[in-house]
Coordinates of C-alpha atoms and ligand atoms in Angstrom, one line a residue:
X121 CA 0.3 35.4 0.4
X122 CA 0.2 32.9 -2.2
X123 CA -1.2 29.2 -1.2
X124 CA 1.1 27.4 0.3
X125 CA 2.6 23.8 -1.5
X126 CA 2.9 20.5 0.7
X127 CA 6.3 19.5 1.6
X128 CA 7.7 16.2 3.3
X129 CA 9.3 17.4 6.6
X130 CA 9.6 14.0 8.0
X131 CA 9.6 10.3 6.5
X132 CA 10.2 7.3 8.5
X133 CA 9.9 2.9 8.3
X134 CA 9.3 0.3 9.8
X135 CA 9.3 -3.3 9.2
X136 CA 8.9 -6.3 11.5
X137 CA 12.2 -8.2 12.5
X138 CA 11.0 -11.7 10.8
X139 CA 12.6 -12.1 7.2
X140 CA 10.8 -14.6 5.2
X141 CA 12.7 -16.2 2.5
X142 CA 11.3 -18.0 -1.0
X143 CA 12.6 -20.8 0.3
X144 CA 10.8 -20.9 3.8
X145 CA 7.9 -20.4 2.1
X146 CA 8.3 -24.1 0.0
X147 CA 7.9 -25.7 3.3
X148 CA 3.8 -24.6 3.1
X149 CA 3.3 -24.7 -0.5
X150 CA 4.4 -26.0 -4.4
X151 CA 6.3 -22.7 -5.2
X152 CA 10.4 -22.8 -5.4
X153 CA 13.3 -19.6 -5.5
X154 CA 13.5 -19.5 -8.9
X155 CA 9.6 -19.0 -10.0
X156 CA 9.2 -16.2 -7.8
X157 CA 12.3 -14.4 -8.3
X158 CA 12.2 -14.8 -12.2
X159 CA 8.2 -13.9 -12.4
X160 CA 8.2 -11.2 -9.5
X161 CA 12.3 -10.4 -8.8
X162 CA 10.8 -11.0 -4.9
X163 CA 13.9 -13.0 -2.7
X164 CA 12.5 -12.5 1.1
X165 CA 9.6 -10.4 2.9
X166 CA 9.0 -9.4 6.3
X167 CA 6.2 -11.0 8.8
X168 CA 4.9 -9.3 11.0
X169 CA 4.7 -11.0 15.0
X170 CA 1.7 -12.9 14.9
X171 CA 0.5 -11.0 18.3
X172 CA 2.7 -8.4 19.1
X173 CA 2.8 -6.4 15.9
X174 CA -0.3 -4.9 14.2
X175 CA -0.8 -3.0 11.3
X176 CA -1.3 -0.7 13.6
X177 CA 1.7 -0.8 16.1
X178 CA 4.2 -0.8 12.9
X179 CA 2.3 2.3 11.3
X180 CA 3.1 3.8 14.8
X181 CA 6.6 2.9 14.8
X182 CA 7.2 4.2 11.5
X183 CA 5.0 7.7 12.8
X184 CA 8.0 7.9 15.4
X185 CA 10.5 8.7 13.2
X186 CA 8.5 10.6 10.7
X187 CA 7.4 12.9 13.3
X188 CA 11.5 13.2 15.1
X189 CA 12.7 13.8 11.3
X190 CA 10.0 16.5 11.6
X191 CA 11.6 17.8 14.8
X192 CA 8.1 17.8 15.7
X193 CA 6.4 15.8 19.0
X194 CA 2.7 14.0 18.0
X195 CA 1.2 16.7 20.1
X196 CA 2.5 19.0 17.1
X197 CA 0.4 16.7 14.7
X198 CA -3.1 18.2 13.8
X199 CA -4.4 15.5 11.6
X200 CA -3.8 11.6 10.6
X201 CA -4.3 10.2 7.2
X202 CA -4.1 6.2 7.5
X203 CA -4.2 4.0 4.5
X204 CA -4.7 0.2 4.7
X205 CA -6.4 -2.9 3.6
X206 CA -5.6 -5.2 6.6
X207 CA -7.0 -2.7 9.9
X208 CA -6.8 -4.1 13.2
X209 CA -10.4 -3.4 13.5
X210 CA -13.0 -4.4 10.7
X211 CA -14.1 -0.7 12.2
X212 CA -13.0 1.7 13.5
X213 CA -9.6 2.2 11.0
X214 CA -6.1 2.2 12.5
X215 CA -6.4 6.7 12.8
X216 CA -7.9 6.6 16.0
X217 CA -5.8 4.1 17.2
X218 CA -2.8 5.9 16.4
X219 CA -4.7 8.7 18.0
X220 CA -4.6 6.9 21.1
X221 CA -1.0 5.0 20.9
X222 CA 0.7 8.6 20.7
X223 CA -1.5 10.2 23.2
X224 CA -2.5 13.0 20.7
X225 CA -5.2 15.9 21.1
X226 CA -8.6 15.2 19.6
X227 CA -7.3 15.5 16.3
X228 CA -9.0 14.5 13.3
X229 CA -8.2 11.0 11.8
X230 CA -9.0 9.5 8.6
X231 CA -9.0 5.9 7.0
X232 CA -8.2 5.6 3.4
X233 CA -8.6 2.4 2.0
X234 CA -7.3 2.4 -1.5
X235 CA -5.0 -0.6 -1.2
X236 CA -2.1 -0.2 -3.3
X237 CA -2.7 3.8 -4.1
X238 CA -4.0 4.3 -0.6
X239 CA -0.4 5.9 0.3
X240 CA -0.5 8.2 -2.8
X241 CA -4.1 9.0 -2.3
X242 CA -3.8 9.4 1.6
X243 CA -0.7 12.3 0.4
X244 CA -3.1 14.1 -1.9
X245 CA -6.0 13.9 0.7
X246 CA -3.7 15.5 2.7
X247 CA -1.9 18.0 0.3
X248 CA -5.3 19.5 0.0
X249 CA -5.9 20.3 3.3
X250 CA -2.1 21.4 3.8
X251 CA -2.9 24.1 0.8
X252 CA -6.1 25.3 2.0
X253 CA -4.6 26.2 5.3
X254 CA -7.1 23.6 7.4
X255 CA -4.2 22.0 8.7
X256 CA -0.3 22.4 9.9
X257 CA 1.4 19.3 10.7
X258 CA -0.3 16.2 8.8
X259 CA 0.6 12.7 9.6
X260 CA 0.0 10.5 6.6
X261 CA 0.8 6.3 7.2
X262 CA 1.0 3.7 5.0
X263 CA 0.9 -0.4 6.4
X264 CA 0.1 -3.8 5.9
X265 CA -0.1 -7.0 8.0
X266 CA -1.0 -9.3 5.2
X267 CA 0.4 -12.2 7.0
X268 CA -2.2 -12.4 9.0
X269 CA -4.9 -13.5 6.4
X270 CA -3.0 -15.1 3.3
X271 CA -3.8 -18.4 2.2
X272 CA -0.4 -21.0 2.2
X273 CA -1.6 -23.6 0.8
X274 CA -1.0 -24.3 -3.0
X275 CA -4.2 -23.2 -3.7
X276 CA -3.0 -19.5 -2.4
X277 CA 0.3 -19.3 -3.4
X278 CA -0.2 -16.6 -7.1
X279 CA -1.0 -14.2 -3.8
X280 CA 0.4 -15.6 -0.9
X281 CA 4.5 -15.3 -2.2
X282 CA 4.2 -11.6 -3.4
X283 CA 2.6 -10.0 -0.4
X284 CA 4.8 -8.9 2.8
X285 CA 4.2 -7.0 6.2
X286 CA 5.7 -2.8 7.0
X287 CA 4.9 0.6 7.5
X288 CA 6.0 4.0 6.5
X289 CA 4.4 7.5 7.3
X290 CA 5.0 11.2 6.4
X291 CA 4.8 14.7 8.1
X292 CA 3.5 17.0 5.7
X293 CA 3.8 20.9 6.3
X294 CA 3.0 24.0 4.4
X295 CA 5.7 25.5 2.5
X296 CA 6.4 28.5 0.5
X297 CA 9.7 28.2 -0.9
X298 CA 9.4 28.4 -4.8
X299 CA 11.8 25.1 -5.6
X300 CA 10.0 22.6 -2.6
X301 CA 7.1 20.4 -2.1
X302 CA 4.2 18.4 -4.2
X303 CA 3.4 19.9 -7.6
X304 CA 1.0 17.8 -8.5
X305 CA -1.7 14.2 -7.5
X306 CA -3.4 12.5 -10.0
X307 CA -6.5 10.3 -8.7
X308 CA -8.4 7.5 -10.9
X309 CA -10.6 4.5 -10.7
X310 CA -12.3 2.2 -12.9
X311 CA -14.7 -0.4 -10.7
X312 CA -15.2 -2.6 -13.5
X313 CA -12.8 -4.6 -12.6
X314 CA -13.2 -4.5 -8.7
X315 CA -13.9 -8.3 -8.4
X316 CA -10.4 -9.6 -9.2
X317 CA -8.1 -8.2 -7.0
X318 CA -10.2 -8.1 -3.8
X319 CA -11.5 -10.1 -1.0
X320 CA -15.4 -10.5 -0.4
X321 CA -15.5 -11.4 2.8
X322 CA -17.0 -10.6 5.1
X323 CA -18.9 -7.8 3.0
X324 CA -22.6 -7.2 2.4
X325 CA -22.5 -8.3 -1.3
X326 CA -22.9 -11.8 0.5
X327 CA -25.8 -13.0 2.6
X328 CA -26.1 -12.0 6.0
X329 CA -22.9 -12.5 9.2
X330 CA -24.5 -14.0 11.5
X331 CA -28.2 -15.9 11.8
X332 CA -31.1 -13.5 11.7
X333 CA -34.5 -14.4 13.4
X334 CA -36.3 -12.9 11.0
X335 CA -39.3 -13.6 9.7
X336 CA -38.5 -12.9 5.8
X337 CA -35.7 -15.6 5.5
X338 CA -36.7 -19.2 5.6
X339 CA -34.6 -22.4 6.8
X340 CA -32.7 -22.9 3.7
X341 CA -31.1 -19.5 4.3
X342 CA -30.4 -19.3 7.3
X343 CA -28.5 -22.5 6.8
X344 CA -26.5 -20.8 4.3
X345 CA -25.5 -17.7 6.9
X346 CA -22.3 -16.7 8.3
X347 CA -19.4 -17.8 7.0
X348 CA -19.7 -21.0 6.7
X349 CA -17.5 -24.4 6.1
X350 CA -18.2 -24.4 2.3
X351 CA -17.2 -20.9 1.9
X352 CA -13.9 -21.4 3.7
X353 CA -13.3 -24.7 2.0
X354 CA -13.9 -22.2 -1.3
X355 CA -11.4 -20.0 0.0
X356 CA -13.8 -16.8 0.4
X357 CA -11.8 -16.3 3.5
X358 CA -8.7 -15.3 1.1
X359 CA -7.9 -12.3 -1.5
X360 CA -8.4 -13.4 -4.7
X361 CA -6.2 -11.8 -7.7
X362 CA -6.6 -12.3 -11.3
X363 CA -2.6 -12.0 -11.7
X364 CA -2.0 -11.9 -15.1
X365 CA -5.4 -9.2 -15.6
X366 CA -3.6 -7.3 -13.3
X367 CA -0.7 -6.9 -14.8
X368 CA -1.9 -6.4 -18.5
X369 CA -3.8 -3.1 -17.0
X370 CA -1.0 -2.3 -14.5
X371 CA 1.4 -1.7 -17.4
X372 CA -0.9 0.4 -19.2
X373 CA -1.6 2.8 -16.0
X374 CA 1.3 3.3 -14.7
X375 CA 3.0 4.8 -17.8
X376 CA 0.0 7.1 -18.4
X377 CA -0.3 8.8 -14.5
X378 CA 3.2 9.0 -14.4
X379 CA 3.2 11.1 -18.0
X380 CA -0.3 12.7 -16.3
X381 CA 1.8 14.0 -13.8
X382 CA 4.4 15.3 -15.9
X383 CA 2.5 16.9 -18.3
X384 CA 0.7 18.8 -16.2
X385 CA 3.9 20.5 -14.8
X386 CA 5.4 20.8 -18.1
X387 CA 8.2 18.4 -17.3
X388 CA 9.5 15.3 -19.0
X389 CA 10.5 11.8 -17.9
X390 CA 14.3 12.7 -18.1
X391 CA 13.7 15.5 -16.2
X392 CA 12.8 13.0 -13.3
X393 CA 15.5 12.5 -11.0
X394 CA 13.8 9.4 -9.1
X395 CA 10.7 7.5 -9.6
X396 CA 9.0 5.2 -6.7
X397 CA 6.9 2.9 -8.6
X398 CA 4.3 0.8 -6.0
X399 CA 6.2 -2.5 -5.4
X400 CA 3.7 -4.6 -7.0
X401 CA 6.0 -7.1 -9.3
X402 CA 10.0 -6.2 -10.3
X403 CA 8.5 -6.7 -14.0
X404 CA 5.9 -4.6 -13.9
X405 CA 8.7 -2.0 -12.8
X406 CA 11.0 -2.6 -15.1
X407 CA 8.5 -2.3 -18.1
X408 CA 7.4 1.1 -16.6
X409 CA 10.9 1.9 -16.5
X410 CA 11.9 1.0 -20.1
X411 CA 8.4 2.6 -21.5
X412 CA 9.1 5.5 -20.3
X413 CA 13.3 5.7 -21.3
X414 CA 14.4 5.9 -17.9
X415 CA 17.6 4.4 -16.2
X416 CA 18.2 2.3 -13.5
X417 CA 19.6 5.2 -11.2
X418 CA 16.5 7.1 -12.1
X419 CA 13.8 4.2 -11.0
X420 CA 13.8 2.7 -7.1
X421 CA 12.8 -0.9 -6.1
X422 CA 12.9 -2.6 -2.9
X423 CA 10.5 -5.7 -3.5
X424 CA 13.4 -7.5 -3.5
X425 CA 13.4 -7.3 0.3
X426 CA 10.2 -6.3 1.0
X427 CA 7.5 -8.3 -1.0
X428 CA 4.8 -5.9 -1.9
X429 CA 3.5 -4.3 1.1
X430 CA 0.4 -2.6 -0.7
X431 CA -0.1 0.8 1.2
X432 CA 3.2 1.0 2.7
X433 CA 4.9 0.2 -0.6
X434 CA 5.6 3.7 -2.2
X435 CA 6.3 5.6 1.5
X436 CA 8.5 2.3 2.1
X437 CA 10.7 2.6 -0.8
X438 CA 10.8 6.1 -0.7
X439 CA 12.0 6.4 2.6
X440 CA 14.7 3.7 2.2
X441 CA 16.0 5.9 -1.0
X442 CA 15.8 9.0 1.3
X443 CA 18.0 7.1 3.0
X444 CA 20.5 6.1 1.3
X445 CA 21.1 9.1 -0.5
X446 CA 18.9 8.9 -3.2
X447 CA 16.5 12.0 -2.9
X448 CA 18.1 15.4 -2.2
X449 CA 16.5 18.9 -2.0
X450 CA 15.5 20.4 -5.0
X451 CA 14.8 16.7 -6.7
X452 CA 12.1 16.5 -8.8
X453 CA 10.5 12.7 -7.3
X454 CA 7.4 10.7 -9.0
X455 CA 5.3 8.5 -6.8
X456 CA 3.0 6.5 -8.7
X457 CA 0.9 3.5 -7.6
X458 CA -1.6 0.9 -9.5
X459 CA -4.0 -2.0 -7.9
X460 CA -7.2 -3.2 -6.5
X461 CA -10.3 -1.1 -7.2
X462 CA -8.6 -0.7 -9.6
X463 CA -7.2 2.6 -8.3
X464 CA -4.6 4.4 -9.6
X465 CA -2.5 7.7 -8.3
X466 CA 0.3 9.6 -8.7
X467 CA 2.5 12.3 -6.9
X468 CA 5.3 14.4 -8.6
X469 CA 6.7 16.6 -6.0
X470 CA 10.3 18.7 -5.3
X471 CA 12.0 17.3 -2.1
Ligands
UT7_560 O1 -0.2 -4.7 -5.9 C1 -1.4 -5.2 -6.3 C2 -1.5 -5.4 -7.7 N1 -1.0 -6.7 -8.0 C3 -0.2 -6.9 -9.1 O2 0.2 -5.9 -9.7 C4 0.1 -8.3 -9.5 C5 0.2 -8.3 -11.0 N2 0.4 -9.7 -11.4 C6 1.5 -10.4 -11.2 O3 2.4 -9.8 -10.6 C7 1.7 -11.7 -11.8 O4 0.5 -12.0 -12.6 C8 1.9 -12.9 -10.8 C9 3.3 -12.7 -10.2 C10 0.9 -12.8 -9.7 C11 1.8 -14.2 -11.5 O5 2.7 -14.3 -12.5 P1 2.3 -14.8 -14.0 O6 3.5 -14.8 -14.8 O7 1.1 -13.9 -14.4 O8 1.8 -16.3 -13.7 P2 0.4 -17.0 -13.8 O9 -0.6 -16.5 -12.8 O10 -0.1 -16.8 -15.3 O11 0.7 -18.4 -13.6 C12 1.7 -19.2 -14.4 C13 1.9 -20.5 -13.7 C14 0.6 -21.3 -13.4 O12 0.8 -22.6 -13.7 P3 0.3 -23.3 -15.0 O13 -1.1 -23.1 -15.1 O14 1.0 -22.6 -16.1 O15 0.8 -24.7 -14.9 C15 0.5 -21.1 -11.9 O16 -0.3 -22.1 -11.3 O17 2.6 -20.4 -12.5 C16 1.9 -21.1 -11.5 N3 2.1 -20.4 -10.2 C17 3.2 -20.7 -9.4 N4 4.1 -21.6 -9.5 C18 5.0 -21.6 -8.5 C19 1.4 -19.4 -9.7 N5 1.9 -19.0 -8.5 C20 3.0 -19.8 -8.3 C21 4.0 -19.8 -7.3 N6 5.0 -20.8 -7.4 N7 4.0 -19.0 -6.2

């Protein structure tokens, strides 16, 4: 029989109750409505509970649903794919914890951290192993609680008013129906760029965590270990992003893995019937959109609501169009994703 393709059998959300308007945010920092609406088309995000909720615990909510979409139980599942940039643990990633929260077999469970394209690479990851017949029942997550470690001050606030908390996750199956499933992923990187839009800390670029007693560093440096006051007064404690760099390449990579995709399936743009561009910035969107002829019924946003949520971003918004109506069977859907690394992916698949 003929390899199977990767279809979406299940595809659920989550987001934490606690809206966050523009205007709540003024009470923390100088930003107003109107700048972040006009520069980012961002009114409210989510926050996640400051104890309760994990990026975890809403990737696990969101695995719920997928998984009773699937009509499956998480003892059906035979492998996790989880991308983030904000784990629970420094190590080990959110997979095994999901492992544990849904009292699965000793599955395999993998931590793809990709940031913005981590959902899109986390699919293809998983696509692969769906094709080669290694697994059956693949649970792929997307989340983000970026709450938890964004600077509000002014000095924070480029980064601090785009970014919001959620999850999403898939169930991907094998499928052999001609007119179904993911046609195509795209993977690319360029590291040239990796320092701005990341955060450094704590990383092994710097010098070391914690004091060592040892006998090749001398006073001066062990003063200057750990993290210390001057580097949080520096805000090393904070992602830092380069905005407008970011967008300039943003605007140039998204157009081209999107016509990547297509091209390699012989399709064209107005042959799309939906595409899920990573919530990064309403204009970054909406230039995609215009460079590549497509209209507004044809292109899906939710940053309005949702701030960008980074990994959870394209399975968010694709799941909300799910829906409401937007994706049917048989409709040819683009996921496509740009940011830190940089890293870029796309996804063109049949629903
Ligand atoms: O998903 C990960 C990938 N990330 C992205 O794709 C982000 C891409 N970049 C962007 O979306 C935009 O660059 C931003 C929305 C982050 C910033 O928009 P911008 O139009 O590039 O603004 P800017 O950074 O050039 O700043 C313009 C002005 C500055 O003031 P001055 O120097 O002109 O006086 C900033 O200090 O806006 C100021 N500013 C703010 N003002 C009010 C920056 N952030 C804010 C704010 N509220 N939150």
């Amino acid at each position: 029989m003929a390899m199977p393709r990767s279809k979406i059998a299940g595809i659920g959300k989550y987001v934490p109750q606690q809206v966050v308007t523009n205007q709540h945010l003024t009470q923390y920092m100088d930003t107003n409505d109107d700048w972040i609406q006009e520069r980012t088309g961002i009114k409210e995000r989510r926050y996640a509970h400051r104890t309760e909720e994990t990026t975890t615990t809403m990737g696990v909510e969101a695995a719920k649903i997928a998984i009773e979409r699937a009509g499956l139980t998480p003892a059906d599942i035979d492998f996790i794919v989880f991308a983030t940039l904000s784990p629970d643990y420094y190590f080990p990633g959110c997979g095994v914890l999901v492992q544990r929260a849904l009292n699965m077999g000793e599955i395999g469970a993998l931590d793809v951290r990709n940031q913005c394209s981590g959902f899109v690479y986390a699919l293809s990851v998983a696509d692969q192993f769906i094709k080669t017949g290694m697994y059956k029942n693949i649970l792929v997550i997307g989340a983000e609680k970026h709450s938890f470690g964004l600077d509000f001050s002014t000095r924070g606030r480029n980064v601090s008013v785009i970014f919001g908390d959620g999850a999403a996750a898939v169930v991907l199956q094998p499928t052999h129906q001609a007119n179904q499933g993911i046609l195509s992923t795209h993977l690319h990187s360029d590291g040239h760029s990796a320092e701005i839009l990341a955060m450094y800390n704590p990383g092994t670029h710097a010098n070391h965590w914690v004091p060592q007693p040892v006998a090749h560093f001398d006073e001066a440096e062990i003063g200057q270990m750990f993290m210390s006051h001057a580097m949080i007064d520096d805000a090393q404690n904070f992602p830092y992003m380069d905005g407008p760099a970011v967008f300039k390449k943003a605007v140039v990579k998204f157009p081209e893995v999107i016509m990547e995709a297509l091209a390699a399936n012989g399709l064209q743009a107005s042959n799309l019937n939906l595409l899920i561009p990573h919530q990064a910035n309403l204009r970054i969107a909406q230039y995609v959109q215009q460079k590549l002829g497509l209209t507004d019924a044809q292109v899906y946003n939710n940053i309005q609501h949702y701030g960008n949520t980074t990994a959870a971003s394209v399975p968010l918004a694709l799941c909300e169009a799910w829906e409401n109506g937007k994706v049917n069977p048989g409709d040819l859907v683009c996921l496509a994703a740009f940011g830190s690394g940089f890293t870029w992916a796309s996804a063109l698949l049949r629903w």
